Short mmCIF file of C-alpha atoms in Angstrom, two decimals:
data_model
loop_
_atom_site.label_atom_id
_atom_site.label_comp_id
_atom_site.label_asym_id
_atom_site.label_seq_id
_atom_site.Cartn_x
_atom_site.Cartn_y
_atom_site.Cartn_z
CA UNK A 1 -106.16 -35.03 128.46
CA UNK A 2 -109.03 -35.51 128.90
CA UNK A 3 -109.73 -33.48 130.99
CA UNK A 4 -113.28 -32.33 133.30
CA UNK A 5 -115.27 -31.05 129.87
CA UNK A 6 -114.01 -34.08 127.43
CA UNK A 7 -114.89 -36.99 130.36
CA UNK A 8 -118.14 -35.34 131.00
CA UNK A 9 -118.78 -35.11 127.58
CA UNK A 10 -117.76 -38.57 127.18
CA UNK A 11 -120.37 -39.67 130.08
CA UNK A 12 -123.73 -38.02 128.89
CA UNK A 13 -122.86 -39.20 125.17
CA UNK A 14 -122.40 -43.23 127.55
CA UNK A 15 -125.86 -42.14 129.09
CA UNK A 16 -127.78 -40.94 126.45
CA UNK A 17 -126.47 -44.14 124.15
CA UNK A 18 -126.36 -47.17 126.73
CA UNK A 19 -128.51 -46.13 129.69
CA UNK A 20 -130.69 -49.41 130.36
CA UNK A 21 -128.39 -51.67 128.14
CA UNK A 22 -127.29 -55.55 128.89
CA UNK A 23 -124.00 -56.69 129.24
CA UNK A 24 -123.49 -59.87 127.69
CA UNK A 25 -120.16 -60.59 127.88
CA UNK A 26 -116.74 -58.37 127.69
CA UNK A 27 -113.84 -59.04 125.51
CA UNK A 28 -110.23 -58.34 126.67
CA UNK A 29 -107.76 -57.99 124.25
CA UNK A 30 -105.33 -56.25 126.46
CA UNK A 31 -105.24 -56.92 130.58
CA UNK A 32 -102.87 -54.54 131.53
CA UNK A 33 -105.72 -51.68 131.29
CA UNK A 34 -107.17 -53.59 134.19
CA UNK A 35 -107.35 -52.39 137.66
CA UNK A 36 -108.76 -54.16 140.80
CA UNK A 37 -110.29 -56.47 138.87
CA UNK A 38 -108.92 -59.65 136.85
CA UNK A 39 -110.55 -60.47 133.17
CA UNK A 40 -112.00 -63.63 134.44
CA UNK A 41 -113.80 -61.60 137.28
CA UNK A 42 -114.93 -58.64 135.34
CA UNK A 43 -116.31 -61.25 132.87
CA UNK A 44 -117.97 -63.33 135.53
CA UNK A 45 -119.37 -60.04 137.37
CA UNK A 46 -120.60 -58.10 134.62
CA UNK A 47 -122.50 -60.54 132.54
CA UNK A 48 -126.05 -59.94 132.46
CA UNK A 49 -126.00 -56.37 134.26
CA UNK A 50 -127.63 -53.65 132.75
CA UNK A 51 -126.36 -50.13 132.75
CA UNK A 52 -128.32 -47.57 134.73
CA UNK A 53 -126.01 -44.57 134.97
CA UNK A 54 -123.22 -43.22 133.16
CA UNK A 55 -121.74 -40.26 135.11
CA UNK A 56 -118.58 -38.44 135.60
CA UNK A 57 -116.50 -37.77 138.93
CA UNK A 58 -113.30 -35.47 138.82
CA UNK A 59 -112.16 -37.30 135.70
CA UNK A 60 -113.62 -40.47 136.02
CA UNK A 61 -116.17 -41.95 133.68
CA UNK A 62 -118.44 -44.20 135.48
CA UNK A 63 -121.16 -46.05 134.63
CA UNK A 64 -122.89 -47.69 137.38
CA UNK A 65 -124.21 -51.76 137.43
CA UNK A 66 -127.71 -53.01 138.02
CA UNK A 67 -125.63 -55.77 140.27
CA UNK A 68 -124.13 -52.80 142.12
CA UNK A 69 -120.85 -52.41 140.93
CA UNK A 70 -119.26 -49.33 138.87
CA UNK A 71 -117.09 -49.61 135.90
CA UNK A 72 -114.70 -47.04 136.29
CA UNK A 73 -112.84 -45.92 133.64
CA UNK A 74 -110.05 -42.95 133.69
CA UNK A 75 -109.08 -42.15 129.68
CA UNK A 76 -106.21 -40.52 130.32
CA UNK A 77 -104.08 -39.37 127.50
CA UNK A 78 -105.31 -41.57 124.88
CA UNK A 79 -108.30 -43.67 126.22
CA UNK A 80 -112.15 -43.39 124.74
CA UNK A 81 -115.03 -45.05 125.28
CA UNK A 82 -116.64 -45.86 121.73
CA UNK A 83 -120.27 -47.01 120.93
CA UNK A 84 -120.11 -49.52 118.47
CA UNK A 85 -122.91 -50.04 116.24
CA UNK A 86 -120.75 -51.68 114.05
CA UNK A 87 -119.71 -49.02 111.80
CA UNK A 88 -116.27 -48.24 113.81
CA UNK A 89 -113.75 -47.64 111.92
CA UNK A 90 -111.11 -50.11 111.92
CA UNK A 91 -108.15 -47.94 112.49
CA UNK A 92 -110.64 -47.41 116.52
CA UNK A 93 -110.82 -51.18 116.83
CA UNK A 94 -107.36 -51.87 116.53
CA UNK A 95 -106.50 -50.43 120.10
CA UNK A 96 -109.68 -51.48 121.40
CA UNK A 97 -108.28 -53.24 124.63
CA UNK A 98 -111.33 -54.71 125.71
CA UNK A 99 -115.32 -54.68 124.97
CA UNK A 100 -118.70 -55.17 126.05
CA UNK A 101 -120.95 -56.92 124.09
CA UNK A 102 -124.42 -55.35 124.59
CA UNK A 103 -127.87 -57.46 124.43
CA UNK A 104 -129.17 -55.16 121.84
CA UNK A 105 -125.91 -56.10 119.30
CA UNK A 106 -123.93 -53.39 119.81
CA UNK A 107 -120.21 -53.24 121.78
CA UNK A 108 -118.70 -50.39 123.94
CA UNK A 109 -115.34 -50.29 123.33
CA UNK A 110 -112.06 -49.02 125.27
CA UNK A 111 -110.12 -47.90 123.31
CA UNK A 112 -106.69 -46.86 124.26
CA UNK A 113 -103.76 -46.45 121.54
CA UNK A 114 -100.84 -45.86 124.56
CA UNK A 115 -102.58 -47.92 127.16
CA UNK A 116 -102.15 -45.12 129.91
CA UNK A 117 -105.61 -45.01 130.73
CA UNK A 118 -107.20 -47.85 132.89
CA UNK A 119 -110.48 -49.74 133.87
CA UNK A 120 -111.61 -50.65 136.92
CA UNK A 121 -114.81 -52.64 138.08
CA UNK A 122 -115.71 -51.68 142.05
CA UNK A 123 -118.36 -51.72 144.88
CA UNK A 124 -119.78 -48.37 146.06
CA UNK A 125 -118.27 -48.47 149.24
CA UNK A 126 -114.77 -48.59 147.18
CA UNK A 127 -115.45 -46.41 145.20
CA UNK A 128 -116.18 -43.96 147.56
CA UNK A 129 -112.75 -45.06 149.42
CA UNK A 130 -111.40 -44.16 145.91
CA UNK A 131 -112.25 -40.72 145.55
CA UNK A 132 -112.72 -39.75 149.26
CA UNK A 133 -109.32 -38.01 148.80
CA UNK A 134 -110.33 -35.71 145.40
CA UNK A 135 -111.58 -31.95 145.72
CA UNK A 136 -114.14 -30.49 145.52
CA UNK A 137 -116.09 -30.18 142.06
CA UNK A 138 -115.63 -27.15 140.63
CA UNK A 139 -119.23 -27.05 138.78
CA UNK A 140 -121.12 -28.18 141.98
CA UNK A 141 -122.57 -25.31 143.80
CA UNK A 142 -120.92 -25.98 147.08
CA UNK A 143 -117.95 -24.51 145.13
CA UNK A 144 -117.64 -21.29 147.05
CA UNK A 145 -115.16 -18.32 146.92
CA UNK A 146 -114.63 -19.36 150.75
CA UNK A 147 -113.99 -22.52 150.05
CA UNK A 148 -111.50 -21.98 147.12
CA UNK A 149 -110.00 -18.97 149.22
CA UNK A 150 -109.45 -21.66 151.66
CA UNK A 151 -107.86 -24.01 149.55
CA UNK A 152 -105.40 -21.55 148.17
CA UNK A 153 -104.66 -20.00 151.11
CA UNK A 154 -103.27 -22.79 152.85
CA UNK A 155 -100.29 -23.48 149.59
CA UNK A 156 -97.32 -21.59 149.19
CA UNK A 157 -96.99 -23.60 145.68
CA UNK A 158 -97.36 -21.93 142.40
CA UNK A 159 -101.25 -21.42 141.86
CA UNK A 160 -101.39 -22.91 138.43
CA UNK A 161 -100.16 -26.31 140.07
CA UNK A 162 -102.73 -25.82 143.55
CA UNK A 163 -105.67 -25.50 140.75
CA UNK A 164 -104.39 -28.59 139.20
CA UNK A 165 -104.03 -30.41 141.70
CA UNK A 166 -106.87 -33.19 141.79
CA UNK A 167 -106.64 -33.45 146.08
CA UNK A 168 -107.42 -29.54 146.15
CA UNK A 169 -109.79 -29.38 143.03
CA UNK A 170 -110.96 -32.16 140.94
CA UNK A 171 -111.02 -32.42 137.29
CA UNK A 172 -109.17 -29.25 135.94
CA UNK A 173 -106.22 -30.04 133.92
CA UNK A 174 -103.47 -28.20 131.97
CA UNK A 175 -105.49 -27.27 129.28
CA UNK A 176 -108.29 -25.59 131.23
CA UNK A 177 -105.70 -24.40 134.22
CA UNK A 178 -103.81 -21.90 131.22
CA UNK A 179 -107.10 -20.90 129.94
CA UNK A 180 -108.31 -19.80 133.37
CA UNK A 181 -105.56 -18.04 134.54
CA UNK A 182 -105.57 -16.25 131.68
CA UNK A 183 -109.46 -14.97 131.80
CA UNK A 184 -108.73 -14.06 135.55
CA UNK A 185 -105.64 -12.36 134.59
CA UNK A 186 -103.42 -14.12 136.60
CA UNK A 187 -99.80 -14.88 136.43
CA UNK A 188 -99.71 -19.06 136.40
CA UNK A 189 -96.32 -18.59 138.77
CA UNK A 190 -98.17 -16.73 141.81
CA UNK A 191 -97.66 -18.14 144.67
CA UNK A 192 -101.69 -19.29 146.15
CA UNK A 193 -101.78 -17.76 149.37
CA UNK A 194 -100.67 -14.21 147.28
CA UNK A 195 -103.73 -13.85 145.54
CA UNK A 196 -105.90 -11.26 146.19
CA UNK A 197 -109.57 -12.21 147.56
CA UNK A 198 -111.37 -10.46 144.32
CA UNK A 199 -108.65 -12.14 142.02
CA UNK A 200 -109.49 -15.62 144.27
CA UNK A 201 -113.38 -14.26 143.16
CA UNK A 202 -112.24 -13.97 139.74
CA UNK A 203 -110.69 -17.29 139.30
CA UNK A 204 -113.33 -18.83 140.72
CA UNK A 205 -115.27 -17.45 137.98
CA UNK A 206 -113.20 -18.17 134.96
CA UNK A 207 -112.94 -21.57 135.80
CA UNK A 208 -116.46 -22.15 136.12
CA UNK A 209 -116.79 -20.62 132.66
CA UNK A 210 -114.04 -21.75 130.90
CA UNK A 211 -115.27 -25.78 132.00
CA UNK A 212 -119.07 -24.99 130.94
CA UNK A 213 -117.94 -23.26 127.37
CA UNK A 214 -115.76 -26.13 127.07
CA UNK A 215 -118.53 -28.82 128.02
CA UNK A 216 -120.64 -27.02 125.41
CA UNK A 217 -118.09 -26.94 122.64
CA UNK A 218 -118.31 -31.34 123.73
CA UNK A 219 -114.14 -30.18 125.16
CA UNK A 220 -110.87 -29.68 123.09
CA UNK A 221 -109.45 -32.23 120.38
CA UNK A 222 -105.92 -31.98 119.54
CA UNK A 223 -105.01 -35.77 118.64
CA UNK A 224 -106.54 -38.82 120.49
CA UNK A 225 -109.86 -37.29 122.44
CA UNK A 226 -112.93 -38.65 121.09
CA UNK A 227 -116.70 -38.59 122.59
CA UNK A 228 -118.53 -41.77 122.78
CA UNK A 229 -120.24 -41.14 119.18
CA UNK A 230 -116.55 -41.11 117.76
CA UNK A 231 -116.53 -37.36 117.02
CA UNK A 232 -114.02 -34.61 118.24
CA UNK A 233 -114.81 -31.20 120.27
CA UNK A 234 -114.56 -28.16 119.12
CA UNK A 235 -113.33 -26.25 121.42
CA UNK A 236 -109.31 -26.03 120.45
CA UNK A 237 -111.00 -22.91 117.60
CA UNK A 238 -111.77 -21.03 121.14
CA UNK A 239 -108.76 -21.38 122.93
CA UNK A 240 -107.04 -17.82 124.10
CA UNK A 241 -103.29 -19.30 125.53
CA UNK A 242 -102.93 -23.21 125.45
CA UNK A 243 -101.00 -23.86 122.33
CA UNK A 244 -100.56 -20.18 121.44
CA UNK A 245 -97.20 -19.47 122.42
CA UNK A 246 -95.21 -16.90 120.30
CA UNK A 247 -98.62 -15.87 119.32
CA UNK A 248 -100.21 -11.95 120.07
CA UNK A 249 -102.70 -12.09 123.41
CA UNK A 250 -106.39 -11.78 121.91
CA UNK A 251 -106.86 -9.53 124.79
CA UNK A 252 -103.76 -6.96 124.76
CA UNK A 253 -101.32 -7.67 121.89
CA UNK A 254 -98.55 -8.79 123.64
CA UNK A 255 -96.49 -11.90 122.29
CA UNK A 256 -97.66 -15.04 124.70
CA UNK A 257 -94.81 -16.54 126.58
CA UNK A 258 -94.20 -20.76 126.98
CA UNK A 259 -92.64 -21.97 130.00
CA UNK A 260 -91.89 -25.40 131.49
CA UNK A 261 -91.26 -24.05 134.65
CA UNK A 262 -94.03 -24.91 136.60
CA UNK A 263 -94.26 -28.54 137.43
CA UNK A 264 -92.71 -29.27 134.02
CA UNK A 265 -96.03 -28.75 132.19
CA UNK A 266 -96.97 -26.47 129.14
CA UNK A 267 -97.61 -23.40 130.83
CA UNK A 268 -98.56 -20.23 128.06
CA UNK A 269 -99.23 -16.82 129.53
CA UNK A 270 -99.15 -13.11 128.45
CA UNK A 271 -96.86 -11.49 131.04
CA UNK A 272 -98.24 -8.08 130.32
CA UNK A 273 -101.79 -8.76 131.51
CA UNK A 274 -101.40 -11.82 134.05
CA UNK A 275 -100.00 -10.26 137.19
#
């Protein structure tokens, strides 16, 4: 967490509330969310650009410079990226690790309660060195069946992990990896290169949906995830397996099983109707 729908969430609330905004200085209370960048450098680099894009890559929040750099920002488990028009609440502000003060009065805050997360300031060309290495994204049209089959097929690995993985497909985590499986009935422990071309189709499909229901309900708040207006999504209500074990599957009764197993992550599953 977060995962693809909570950072793209997070990135149109950025664009819609600081699109054409002026840095005028940032504040770092904590450094070691820092990366590639020192304070005295982001300070020096960033003051007096305006923001002209706030986007999302894999699960990346960026928000690109008028002086050509991108702030780069990856929330993690516990980061957020707050617009501050200075009603905040102080309990947000007291793990802010660093701000920028805009032109217009306001600050944009990172906060981060475990410090996990991390911010980085970069030039295109790195940032593209950055990401060369992530998957495809799985809401972009050139995200075929044939080029998932592909993907799969070549991974002997449990397909749960393959999907997760942010080299073969960028931006699905565990959250939306359960939920997934479990539309395209399939069991989270199947080897890749074992499943069948129409359940390949299938999966496909139900991870498409499952990331643009989830981007609709503004993605899934359990404790920490917050947009940049300071709200929570909504989309924990809608949830069929993550956080459901011991519970009866919505689709065939059966009691929903919780495993470690695969790559020591929270893996929930009904074993009668994922095969």
């Amino acid at each position: 967490m977060p995962e693809l729908p909570e950072v793209e969430t997070i990135a149109r609330g950025l664009d819609a509330a600081v699109r054409g905004a002026t840095i005028v200085t940032v504040r770092v209370r904590r450094p070691d969310v820092l990366r590639e960048v020192s304070a005295a450098t982001l300070r020096r680099r960033t003051a007096g650009a305006t923001i002209t894009r706030c986007w999302r890559r894999a699960k990346l929040a960026v928000m690109d410079l008028s002086t050509g750099d991108r702030l780069v920002v990856q929330p993690r488990f516990t980061g957020a990226l707050l617009v501050d028009a200075g009603e905040l609440p102080a309990r947000e502000r007291q793990y802010s690790t660093l701000h920028f003060e805009l032109e217009d009065g306001r600050a944009l805050h990172y906060r981060d309660v475990r410090r996990l997360g991390t911010v980085a300031l970069m030039s295109p060309a790195r940032f593209d060195e950055y990401t060369g290495a992530l998957g495809p994204e799985p809401l972009d049209r050139a995200f075929t069946v044939e080029q998932f089959s592909a993907r799969l097929a070549g991974s002997t690995q449990a397909v749960k992990k393959v999907i997760m993985d942010q080299r073969q497909l960028a931006g699905v985590g565990n959250i939306y990896a359960n939920e997934a499986l479990w539309r395209a009935e399939i069991d989270p422990s199947r080897s890749a290169k074992r499943v069948s071309p129409d359940r390949v189709a299938a999966l496909r499909t139900a991870i498409v949906d499952v990331l643009t229901d989830a981007i609709a309900a503004r993605g899934t708040s359990f404790r920490d995830y917050l947009d940049a207006n300071g709200e929570q999504g909504s989309f924990e209500v809608k949830l069929d397996v993550y956080g459901r074990e011991g519970k009866p599957c919505r689709r065939c009764g059966a009691r929903l099983i919780g495993t470690h197993a695969i790559d020591g992550r929270a893996t929930v599953f009904c074993a009668r109707c994922q095969r």
